[in-house]
């Protein structure tokens, strides 16, 4: 698992310097910490709601989004 998170962190760090017009991650970094924190909160809420649902596939998907945005937050 830690290998996956390390790879994710490396990709997100690489995209930090990308063109915000072509990279969602670069655009998010460009908006600053408040926008990043807002996304983490949104994804956390979606994850909690998905955990109460019936779809494991959806739960895995939204959890991955939460992890992604959390790593962006940590890098910021």
Short mmCIF file of C-alpha atoms in Angstrom, two decimals:
data_model
loop_
_atom_site.label_atom_id
_atom_site.label_comp_id
_atom_site.label_asym_id
_atom_site.label_seq_id
_atom_site.Cartn_x
_atom_site.Cartn_y
_atom_site.Cartn_z
CA UNK A 1 0.00 0.00 0.00
CA UNK A 2 2.75 2.48 0.86
CA UNK A 3 4.29 1.88 -2.58
CA UNK A 4 1.03 2.99 -4.19
CA UNK A 5 0.90 6.14 -2.09
CA UNK A 6 4.55 6.89 -2.85
CA UNK A 7 3.85 6.57 -6.59
CA UNK A 8 0.79 8.79 -6.24
CA UNK A 9 2.82 11.40 -4.36
CA UNK A 10 5.50 11.36 -7.07
CA UNK A 11 2.96 11.87 -9.86
CA UNK A 12 1.21 14.68 -7.99
CA UNK A 13 4.54 16.39 -7.23
CA UNK A 14 5.46 16.14 -10.91
CA UNK A 15 2.18 17.72 -11.95
CA UNK A 16 2.65 20.63 -9.53
CA UNK A 17 4.65 22.45 -12.19
CA UNK A 18 2.41 21.54 -15.13
CA UNK A 19 0.26 23.95 -17.08
CA UNK A 20 -2.93 24.59 -15.06
CA UNK A 21 -4.91 24.62 -18.32
CA UNK A 22 -4.00 20.99 -18.97
CA UNK A 23 -3.60 19.61 -15.43
CA UNK A 24 -6.32 19.45 -12.81
CA UNK A 25 -3.67 18.98 -10.11
CA UNK A 26 -1.68 22.05 -11.22
CA UNK A 27 -4.90 24.07 -11.28
CA UNK A 28 -5.77 22.88 -7.77
CA UNK A 29 -2.31 23.77 -6.45
CA UNK A 30 -2.67 27.17 -8.12
CA UNK A 31 -5.90 27.86 -6.23
CA UNK A 32 -4.10 27.48 -2.92
CA UNK A 33 -4.59 25.72 0.38
CA UNK A 34 -8.19 26.80 1.02
CA UNK A 35 -9.38 25.29 -2.26
CA UNK A 36 -7.41 22.11 -1.58
CA UNK A 37 -8.91 21.80 1.90
CA UNK A 38 -12.39 22.33 0.49
CA UNK A 39 -11.84 19.42 -1.93
CA UNK A 40 -10.54 17.19 0.87
CA UNK A 41 -13.69 17.97 2.87
CA UNK A 42 -15.94 17.24 -0.10
CA UNK A 43 -14.20 13.95 -0.82
CA UNK A 44 -14.28 12.95 2.87
CA UNK A 45 -18.04 13.52 2.97
CA UNK A 46 -18.54 11.50 -0.23
CA UNK A 47 -16.43 8.69 1.24
CA UNK A 48 -18.49 8.58 4.44
CA UNK A 49 -21.73 8.48 2.46
CA UNK A 50 -20.37 5.77 0.16
CA UNK A 51 -19.33 3.67 3.16
CA UNK A 52 -22.97 3.55 4.19
CA UNK A 53 -24.06 2.50 0.70
CA UNK A 54 -24.21 -0.85 -1.01
CA UNK A 55 -21.54 -0.41 -3.68
CA UNK A 56 -18.03 -1.49 -2.77
CA UNK A 57 -16.84 -0.33 -6.20
CA UNK A 58 -18.13 3.21 -5.55
CA UNK A 59 -16.59 3.23 -2.07
CA UNK A 60 -13.19 2.27 -3.49
CA UNK A 61 -13.49 4.97 -6.17
CA UNK A 62 -14.34 7.81 -3.76
CA UNK A 63 -11.73 6.62 -1.26
CA UNK A 64 -9.10 6.86 -4.00
CA UNK A 65 -10.24 10.41 -4.73
CA UNK A 66 -9.97 11.25 -1.03
CA UNK A 67 -6.43 9.84 -0.89
CA UNK A 68 -5.44 11.78 -3.99
CA UNK A 69 -6.69 15.08 -2.62
CA UNK A 70 -5.18 14.33 0.80
CA UNK A 71 -1.75 13.78 -0.76
CA UNK A 72 -2.15 17.10 -2.62
CA UNK A 73 -2.93 18.71 0.75
CA UNK A 74 0.12 17.15 2.38
CA UNK A 75 2.36 18.29 -0.47
CA UNK A 76 1.03 21.82 -0.22
#
